[in-house]
Coordinates of C-alpha atoms in Angstrom, one line a residue:
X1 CA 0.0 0.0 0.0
X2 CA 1.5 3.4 -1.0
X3 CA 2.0 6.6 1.7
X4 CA -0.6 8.0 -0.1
X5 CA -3.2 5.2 0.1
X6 CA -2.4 4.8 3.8
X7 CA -3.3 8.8 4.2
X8 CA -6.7 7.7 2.8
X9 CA -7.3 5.0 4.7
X10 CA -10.4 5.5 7.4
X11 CA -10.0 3.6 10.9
X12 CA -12.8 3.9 13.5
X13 CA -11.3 4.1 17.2
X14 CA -13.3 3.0 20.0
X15 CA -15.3 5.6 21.9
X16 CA -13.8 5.0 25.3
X17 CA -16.9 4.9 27.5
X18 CA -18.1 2.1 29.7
X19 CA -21.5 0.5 29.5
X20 CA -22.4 0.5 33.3
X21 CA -25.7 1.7 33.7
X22 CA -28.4 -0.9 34.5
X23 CA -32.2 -0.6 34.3
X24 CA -32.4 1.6 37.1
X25 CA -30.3 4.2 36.4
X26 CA -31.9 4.8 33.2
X27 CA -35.2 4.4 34.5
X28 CA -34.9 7.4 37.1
X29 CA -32.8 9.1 34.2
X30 CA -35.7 9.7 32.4
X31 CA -38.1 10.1 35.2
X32 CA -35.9 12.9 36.4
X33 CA -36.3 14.1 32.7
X34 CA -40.1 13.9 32.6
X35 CA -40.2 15.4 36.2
X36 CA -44.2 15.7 36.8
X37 CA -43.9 17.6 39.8
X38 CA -41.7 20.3 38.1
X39 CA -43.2 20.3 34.7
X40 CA -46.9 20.3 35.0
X41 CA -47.7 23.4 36.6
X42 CA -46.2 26.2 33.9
X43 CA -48.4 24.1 30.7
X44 CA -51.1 24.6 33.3
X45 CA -51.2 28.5 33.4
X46 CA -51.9 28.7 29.9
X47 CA -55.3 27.6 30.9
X48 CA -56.3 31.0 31.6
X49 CA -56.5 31.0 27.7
X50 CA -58.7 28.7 27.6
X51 CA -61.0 28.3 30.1
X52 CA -63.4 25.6 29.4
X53 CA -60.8 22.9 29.1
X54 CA -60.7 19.8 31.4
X55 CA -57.8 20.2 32.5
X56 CA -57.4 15.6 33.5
X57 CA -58.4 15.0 30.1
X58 CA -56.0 17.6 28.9
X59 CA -53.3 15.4 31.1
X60 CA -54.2 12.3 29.5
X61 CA -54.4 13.4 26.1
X62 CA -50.5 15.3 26.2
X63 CA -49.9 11.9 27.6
X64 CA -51.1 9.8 24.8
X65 CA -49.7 12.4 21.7
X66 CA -46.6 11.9 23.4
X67 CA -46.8 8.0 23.2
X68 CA -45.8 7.4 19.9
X69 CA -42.4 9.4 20.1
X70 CA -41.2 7.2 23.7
X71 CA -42.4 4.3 21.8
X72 CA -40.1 5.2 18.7
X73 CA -37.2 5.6 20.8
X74 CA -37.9 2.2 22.7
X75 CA -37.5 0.9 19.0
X76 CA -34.4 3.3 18.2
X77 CA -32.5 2.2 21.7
X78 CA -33.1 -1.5 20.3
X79 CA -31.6 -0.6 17.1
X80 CA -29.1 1.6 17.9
X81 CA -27.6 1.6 21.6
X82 CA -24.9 4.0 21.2
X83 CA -24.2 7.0 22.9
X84 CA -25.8 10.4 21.5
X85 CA -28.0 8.0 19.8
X86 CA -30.3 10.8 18.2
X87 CA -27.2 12.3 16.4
X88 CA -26.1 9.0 15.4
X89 CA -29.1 7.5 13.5
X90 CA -30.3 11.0 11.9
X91 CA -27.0 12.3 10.7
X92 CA -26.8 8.4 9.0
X93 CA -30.2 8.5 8.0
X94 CA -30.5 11.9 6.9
X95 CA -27.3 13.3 6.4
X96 CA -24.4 14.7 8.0
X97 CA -25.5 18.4 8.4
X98 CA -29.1 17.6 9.0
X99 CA -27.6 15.7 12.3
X100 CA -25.0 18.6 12.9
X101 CA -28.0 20.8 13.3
X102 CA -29.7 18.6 16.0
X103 CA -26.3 18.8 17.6
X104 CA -25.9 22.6 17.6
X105 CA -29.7 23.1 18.7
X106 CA -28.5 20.3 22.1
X107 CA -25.4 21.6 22.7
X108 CA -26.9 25.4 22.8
X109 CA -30.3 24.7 23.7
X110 CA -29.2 22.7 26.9
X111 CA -25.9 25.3 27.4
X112 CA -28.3 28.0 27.5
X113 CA -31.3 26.4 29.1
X114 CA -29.3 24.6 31.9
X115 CA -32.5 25.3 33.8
X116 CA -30.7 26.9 36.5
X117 CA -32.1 30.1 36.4
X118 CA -35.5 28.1 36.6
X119 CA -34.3 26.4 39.8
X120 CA -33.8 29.8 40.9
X121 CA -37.2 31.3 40.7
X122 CA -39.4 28.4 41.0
X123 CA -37.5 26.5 44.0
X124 CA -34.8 28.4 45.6
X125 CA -36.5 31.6 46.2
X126 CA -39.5 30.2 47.5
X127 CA -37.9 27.8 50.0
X128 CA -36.0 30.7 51.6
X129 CA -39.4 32.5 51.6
X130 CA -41.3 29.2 53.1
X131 CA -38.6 29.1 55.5
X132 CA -38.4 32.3 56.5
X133 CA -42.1 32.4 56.9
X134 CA -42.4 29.0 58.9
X135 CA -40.3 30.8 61.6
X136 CA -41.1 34.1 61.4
X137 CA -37.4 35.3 60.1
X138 CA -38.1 38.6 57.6
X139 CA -34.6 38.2 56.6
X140 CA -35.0 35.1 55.1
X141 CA -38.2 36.7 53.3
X142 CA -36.1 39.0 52.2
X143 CA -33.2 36.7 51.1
X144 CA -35.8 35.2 49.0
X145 CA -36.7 38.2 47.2
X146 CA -33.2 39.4 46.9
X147 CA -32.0 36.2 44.8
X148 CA -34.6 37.4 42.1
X149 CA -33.6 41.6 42.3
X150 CA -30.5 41.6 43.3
X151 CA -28.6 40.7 39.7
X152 CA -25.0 40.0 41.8
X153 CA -26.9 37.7 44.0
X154 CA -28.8 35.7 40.9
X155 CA -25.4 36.0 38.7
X156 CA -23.6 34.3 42.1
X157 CA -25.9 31.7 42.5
X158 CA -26.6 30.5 39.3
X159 CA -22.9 30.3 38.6
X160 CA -22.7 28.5 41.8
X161 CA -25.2 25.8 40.7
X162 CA -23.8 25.5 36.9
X163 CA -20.3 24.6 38.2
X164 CA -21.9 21.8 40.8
X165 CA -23.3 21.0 37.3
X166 CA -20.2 20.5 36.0
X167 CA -18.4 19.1 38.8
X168 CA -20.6 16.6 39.0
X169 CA -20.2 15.9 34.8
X170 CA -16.2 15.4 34.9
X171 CA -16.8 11.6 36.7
X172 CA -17.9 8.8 34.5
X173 CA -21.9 8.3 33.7
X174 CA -22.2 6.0 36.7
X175 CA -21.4 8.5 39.0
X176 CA -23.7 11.1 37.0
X177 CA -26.0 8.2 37.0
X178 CA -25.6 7.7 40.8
X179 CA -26.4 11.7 41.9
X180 CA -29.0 11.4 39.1
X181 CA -31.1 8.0 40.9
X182 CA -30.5 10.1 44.2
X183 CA -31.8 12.9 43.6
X184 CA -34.9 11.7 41.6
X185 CA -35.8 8.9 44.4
X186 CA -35.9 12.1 46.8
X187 CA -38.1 13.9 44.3
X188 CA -40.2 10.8 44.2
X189 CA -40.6 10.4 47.8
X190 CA -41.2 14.3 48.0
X191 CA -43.9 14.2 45.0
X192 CA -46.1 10.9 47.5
X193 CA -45.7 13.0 50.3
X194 CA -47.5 16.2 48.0
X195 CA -50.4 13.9 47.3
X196 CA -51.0 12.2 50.3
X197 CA -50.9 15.3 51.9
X198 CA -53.4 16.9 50.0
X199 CA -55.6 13.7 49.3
X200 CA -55.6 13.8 53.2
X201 CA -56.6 17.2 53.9
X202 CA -58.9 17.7 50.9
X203 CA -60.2 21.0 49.5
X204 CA -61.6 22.1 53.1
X205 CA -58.3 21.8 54.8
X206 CA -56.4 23.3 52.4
X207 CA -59.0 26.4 51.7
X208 CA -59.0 26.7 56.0
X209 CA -54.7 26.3 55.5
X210 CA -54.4 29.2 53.0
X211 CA -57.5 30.9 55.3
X212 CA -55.1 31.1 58.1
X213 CA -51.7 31.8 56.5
X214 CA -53.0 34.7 54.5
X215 CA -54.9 36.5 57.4
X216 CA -51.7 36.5 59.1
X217 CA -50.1 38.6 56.5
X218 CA -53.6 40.7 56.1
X219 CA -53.9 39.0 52.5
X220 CA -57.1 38.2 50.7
X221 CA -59.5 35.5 51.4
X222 CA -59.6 32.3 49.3
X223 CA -63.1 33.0 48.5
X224 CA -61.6 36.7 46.8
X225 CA -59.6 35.0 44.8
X226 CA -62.2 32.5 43.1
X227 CA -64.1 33.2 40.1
X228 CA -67.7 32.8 40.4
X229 CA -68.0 31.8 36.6
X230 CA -67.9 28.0 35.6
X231 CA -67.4 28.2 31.7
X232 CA -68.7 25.4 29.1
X233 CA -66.3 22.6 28.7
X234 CA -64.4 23.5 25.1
X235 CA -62.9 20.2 23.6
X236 CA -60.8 22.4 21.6
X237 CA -59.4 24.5 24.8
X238 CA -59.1 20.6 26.1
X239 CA -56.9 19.7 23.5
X240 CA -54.6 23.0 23.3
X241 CA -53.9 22.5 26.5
X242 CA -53.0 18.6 26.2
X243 CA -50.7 20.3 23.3
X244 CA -49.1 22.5 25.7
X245 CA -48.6 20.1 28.3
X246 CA -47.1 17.2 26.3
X247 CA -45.0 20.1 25.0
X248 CA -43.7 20.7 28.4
X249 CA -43.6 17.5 30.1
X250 CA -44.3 14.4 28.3
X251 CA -42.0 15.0 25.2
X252 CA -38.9 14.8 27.0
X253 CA -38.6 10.6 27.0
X254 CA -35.5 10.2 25.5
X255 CA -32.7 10.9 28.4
X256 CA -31.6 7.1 27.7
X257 CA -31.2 7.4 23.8
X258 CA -28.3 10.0 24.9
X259 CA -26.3 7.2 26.9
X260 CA -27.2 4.1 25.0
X261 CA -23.1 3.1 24.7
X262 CA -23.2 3.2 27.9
X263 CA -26.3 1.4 29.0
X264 CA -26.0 -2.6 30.1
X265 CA -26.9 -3.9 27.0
X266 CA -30.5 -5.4 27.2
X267 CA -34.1 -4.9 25.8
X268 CA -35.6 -5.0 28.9
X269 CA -32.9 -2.5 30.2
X270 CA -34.5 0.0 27.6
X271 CA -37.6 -0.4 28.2
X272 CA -37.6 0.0 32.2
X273 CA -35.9 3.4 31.0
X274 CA -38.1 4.5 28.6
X275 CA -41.6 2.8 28.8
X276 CA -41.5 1.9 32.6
X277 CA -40.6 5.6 33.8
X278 CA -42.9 7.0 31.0
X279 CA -46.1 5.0 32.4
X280 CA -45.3 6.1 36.0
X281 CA -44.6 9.2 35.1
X282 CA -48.1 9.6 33.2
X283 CA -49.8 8.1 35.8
X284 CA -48.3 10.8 38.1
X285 CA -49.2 13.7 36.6
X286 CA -52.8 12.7 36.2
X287 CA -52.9 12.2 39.8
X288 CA -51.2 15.5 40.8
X289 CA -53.7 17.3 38.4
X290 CA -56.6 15.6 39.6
X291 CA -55.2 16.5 43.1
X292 CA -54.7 20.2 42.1
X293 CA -58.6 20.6 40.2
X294 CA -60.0 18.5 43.3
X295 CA -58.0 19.6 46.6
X296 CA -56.3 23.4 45.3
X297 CA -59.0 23.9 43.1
X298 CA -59.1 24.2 39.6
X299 CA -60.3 28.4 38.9
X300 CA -58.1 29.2 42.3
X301 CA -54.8 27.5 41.1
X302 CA -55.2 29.6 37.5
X303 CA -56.3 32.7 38.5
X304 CA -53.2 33.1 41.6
X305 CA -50.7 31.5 39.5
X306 CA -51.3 34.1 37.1
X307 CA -51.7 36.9 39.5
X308 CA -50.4 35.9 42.9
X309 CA -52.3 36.0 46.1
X310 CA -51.6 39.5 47.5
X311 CA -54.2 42.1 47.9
X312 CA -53.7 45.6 45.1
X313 CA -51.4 46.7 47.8
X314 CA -49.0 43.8 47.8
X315 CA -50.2 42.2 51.6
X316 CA -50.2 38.6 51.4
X317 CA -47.9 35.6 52.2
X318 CA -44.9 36.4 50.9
X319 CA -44.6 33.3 49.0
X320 CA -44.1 33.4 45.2
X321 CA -46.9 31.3 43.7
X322 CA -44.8 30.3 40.1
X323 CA -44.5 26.8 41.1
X324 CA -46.5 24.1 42.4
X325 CA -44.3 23.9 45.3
X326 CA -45.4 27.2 46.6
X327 CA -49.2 26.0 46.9
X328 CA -48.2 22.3 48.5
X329 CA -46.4 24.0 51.4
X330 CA -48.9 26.3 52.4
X331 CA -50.7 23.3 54.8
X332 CA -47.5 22.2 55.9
X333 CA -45.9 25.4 56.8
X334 CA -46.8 24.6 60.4
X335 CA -45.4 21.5 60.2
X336 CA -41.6 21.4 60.1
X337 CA -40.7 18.0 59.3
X338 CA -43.0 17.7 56.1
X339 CA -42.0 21.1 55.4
X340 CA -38.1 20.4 55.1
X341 CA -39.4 17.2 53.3
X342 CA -41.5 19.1 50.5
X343 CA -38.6 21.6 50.2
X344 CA -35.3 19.4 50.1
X345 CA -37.8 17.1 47.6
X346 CA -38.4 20.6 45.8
X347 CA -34.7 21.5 45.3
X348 CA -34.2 18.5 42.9
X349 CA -37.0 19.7 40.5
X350 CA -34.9 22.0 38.0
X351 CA -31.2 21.1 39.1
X352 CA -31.6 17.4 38.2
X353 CA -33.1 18.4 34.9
X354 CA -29.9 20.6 34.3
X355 CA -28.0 17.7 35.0
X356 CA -29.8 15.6 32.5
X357 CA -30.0 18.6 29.9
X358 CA -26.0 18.8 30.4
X359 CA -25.3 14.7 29.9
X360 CA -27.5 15.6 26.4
X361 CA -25.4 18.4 25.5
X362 CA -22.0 17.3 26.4
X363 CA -22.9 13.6 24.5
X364 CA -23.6 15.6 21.3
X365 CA -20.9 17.5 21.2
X366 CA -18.7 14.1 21.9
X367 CA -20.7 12.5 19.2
X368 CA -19.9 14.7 16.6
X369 CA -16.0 15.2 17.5
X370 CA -16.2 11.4 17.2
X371 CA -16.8 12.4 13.7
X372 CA -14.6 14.5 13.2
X373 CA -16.9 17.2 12.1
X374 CA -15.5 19.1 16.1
X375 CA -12.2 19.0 17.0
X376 CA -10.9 15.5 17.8
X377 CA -9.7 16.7 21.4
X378 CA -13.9 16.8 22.3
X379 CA -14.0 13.3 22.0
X380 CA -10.8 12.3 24.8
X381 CA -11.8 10.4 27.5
X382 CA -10.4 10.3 30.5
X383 CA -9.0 6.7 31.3
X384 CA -8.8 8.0 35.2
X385 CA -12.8 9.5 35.2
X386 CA -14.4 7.8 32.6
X387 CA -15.5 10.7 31.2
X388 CA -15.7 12.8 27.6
X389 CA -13.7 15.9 30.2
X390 CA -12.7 18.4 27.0
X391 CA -16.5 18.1 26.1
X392 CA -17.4 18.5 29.6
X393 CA -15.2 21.8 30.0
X394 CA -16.3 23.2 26.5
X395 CA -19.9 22.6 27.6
X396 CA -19.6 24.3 31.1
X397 CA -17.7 27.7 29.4
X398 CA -20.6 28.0 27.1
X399 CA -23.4 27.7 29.9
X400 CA -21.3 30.2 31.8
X401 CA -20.9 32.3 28.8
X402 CA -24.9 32.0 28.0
X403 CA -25.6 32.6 32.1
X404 CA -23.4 36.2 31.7
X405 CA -25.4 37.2 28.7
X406 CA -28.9 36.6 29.9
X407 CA -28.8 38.2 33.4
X408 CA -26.6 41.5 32.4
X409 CA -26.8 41.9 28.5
X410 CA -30.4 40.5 28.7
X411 CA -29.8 38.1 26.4
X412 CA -33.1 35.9 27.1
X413 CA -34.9 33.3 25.1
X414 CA -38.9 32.7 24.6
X415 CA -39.6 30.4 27.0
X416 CA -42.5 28.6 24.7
X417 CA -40.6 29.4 21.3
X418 CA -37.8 27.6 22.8
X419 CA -39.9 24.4 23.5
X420 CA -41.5 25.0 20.0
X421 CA -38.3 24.8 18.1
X422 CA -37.1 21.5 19.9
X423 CA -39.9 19.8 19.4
X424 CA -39.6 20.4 15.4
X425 CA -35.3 20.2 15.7
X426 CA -35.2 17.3 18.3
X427 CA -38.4 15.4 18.3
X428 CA -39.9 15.8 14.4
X429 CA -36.2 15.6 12.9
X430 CA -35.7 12.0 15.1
X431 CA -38.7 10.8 14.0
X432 CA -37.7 11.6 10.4
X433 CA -34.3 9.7 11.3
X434 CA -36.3 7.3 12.2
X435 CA -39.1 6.5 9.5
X436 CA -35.9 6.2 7.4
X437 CA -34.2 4.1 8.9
X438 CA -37.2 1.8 9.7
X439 CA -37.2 0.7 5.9
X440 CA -33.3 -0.2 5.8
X441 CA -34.2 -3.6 6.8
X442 CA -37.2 -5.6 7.1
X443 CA -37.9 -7.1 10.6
X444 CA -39.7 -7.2 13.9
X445 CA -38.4 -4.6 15.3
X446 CA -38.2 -2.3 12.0
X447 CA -41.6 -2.9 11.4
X448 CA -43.1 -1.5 14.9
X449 CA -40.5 1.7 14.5
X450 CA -42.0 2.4 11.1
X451 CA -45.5 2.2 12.6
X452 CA -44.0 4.6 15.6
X453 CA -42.3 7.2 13.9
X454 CA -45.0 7.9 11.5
X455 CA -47.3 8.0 14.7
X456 CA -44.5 10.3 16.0
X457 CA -44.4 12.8 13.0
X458 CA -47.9 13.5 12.9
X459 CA -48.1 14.0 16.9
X460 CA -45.3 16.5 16.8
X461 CA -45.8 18.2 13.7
X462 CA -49.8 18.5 14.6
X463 CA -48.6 20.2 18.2
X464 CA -46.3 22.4 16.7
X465 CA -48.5 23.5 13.7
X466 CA -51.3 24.2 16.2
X467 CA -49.7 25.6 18.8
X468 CA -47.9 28.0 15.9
X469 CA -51.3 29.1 13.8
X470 CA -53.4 29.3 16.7
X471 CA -50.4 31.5 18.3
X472 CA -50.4 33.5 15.4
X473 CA -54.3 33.8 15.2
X474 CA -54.2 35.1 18.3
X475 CA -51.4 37.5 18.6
X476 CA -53.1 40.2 20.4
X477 CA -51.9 42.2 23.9
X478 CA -54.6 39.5 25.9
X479 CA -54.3 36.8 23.4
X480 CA -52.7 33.4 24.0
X481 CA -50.0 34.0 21.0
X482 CA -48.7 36.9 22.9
X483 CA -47.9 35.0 25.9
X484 CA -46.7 31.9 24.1
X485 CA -44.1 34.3 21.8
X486 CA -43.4 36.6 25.5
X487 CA -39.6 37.1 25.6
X488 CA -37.2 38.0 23.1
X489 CA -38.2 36.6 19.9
X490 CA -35.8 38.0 17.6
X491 CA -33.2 36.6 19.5
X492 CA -34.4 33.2 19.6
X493 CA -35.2 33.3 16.0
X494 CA -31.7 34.4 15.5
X495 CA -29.8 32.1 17.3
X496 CA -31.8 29.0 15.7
X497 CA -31.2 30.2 12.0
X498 CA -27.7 31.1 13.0
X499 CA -27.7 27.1 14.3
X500 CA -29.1 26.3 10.8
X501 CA -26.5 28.3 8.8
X502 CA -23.5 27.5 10.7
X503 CA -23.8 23.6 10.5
X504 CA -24.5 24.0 6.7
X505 CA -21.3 26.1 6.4
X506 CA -19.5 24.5 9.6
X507 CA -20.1 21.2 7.2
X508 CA -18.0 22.2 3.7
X509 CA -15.8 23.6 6.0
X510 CA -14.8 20.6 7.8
X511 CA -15.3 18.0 4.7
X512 CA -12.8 20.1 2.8
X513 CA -10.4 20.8 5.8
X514 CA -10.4 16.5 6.2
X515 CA -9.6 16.3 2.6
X516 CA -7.2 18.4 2.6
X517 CA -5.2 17.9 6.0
X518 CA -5.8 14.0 6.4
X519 CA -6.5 12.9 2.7
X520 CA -10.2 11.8 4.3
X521 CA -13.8 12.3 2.6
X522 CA -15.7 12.9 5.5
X523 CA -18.8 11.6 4.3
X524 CA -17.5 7.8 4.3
X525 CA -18.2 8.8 8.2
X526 CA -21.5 8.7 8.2
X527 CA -21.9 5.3 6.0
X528 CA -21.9 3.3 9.7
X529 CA -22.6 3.3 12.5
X530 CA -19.5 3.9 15.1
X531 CA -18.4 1.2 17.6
X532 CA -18.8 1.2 21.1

């Protein structure tokens, strides 16, 4: 073989990483991901738009438009177990740049989103507020209120939290795995406790608990804060809803695709990670919604999540309500031990979900180093940690980087624009990936994921098509497209085509860089699938 030929030659390396993640890990994995408790009550505020909508059929219908799509990837984690599995099958499937894109939109979605400054507003503020409320400390009120105002104290905390983020990412997937399980069997044992508590005290108790609290802080009544109006049932407000909640809870099923290389192999270790932890999940987030219509109540939880619980001249507890957390500690705030409990439990809501979030960015950008389309270095593992470390340290800078510009150059993203877009970049362009590759090869298995992923591409692109025209229908100052666009929306538009354009380009770039510095035509990459 000449020099030259040699050049030319293409050699696979091994990735490096371990499988050593049994069916438990990835089952609380994507539990954690789903995260009822956390995720239902934001889709849930966008009732206000639509007020005849059952809000337990709304559940079960986000539930069942999102089946088709954890089904698909059940098939997908059969057929290809590899690590960053998404990228894998759709940059094979549908070509190299379409899968670069899908890696840009995770690596930048997640380092931007690393759901910190969530955890922030929705958890952290209001358990210093419970806290400082439970024993009558106005300095911990204030704390509370502080972390939100205060920019150096929300800049210095969030930083905080994205470095334990990343501390936690340099050691090997087990470990990640391990703090993952943790954390999600606490939110578990936190989200029981919610609805035994309020199955036990009903809607009396909790009406006679909020009673109480309030009147100590000269706040409204709950009876104020209760519309006397019962509007129609609207099946159409019924399934917009379902739309938004399977947006923001039930679509995200797939934290195991993003570790397959280094799942146990197994096809009942997939599906006690993807199926199991989806059927719990659903079943959990019917429950806490029927607990919230039945026990909260359904016009009082809408109309104070929207516009608190203080009288016009701001007395009230001093409690954020942005989170379901801030109505389920209201009976216990007299009860120290279940109150620590529903906290702690609270605190793993939005930082486990950044954990997850930073597993699925840092695996895409390994993925694609692995191809050479990023710099090789991205894709060393560290014999020592077990662990893609460069990728790691790249990904932390950039959520650091993104933290900076959102809280001081107010570089902020639409919160529902952003869960638009990766539904159509993630979710619709997987199941593309995958209706493709379901007619590579004729068996079993094939034959379900073709059946899935068509299932899967009319779910999502239905959701996203209504959830877009009705947005743009309705694009008044009071209209439901003016809340779901709220937020910078030239910035996100940006930023998404600057992801499109800069894969495109970012592509020639690299293909003719590899032919011309290592005699390789980077498209004989994607013609298989990597090893382990």
């Amino acid at each position: 073989m000449s020099r030259e030929e040699s050049k030319k030659l293409f050699v696979r390396e091994t990735s490096g990483l371990v499988r050593t993640l049994n069916g438990r890990d990835v089952f609380l994995m994507n539990f954690m991901y789903l995260a009822p408790a956390a995720s239902i009550a934001y889709p849930l505020t966008f009732a206000f738009f639509f007020p005849g909508a059952n809000w337990i059929l709304a559940t079960v219908i986000g539930a069942l438009l999102a089946l088709p799509t954890a089904m698909m990837y059940y098939y997908i984690s059969r057929l290809t177990p590899k690590t960053a599995a998404d990228y894998i099958y759709v940059s094979r499937y549908l070509g190299p740049r379409v899968g670069l894109i899908q890696a840009l939109v995770n690596l930048f979605g997640y380092g931007i989103g690393i759901d910190v400054q969530t955890e922030m507003s929705l958890v952290i503020v209001p358990f210093f507020q419970a806290i400082g409320v439970a024993f009558h400390n106005q300095g911990l009120i204030n704390l509370g209120n502080e972390l939100i105002s205060n920019t150096t104290y929300y800049f210095a905390f969030t930083t905080l939290m994205i470095l334990l983020v990343g501390l936690v990412m340099v050691f090997s997937i087990k470990w990640v795995a391990r703090v993952i399980s943790s954390l999600t069997i606490l939110q578990i044992v936190g989200t029981i406790a919610i609805i035994i508590l309020l199955a036990y005290i009903g809607k009396g108790g909790f009406v006679s608990a909020f009673n109480s609290l309030s009147s100590e802080f000269k706040g409204p009544y709950y009876s104020d804060l209760v519309s006397s109006s019962i509007p129609p049932f609207s099946l159409f407000g019924t399934l917009m809803l379902g739309i938004m909640i399977m947006g923001n809870l039930f679509i995200y099923n797939n934290a195991p695709v993003w570790v397959g290389g280094e799942v146990k192999k197994g096809y009942k270790t997939i599906r006690a990670g993807i199926l199991y932890s989806y059927v719990v999940a659903a079943i959990i987030s019917v429950i806490l919604v029927y607990i919230i219509v039945a026990d909260i109540g359904q016009r009082f939880f809408l109309y104070t999540s929207v516009n608190g619980w203080t009288t016009s001249s701001g007395s009230g507890i001093p409690i954020a309500p942005y989170s379901l957390l801030a109505y389920v500690i209201i009976p216990a705030i007299h009860n120290i031990p279940l109150l620590l409990l529903l906290l702690i439990s609270g605190l793993t809501w939005y930082i486990s979900y950044a954990l997850i979030g930073a597993v699925a960015g840092i695996r895409a950008m390994f993925a694609a180093s692995f191809d050479r389309m990023l710099p090789e270095k991205f894709a060393d593992v560290s014999v020592r940690l077990k662990s893609p470390y460069v990728s790691t340290l790249v990904f932390l800078a950039i959520a650091l980087i993104f933290n900076y510009l959102e809280i001081y150059q107010g570089f902020s993203l639409s919160l529902m624009f952003g869960v638009i877009s990766y539904m159509l970049f993630q979710y619709f362009i997987a199941s593309l990936g995958a209706l493709k590759l379901s007619k590579k090869e004729k068996n079993e298995i094939t034959s379900k994921l073709l059946i899935t992923s068509i299932l899967s591409i009319i779910a999502v692109g239905s959701a996203v098509g209504l959830m877009l025209g009705y947005g743009i229908l309705t694009y008044t100052p009071n209209g439901f497209g003016y809340d779901l666009f709220s937020g910078n929306i030239i910035p996100s538009v940006s930023l998404l085509a600057g992801i499109v354009i800069t894969a495109e380009v970012w592509y020639e770039i690299v293909k003719w860089y590899r032919m011309k510095k290592d005699g390789i035509d980077i498209r004989m990459v994607f013609t298989e699938i990597p090893p382990d």
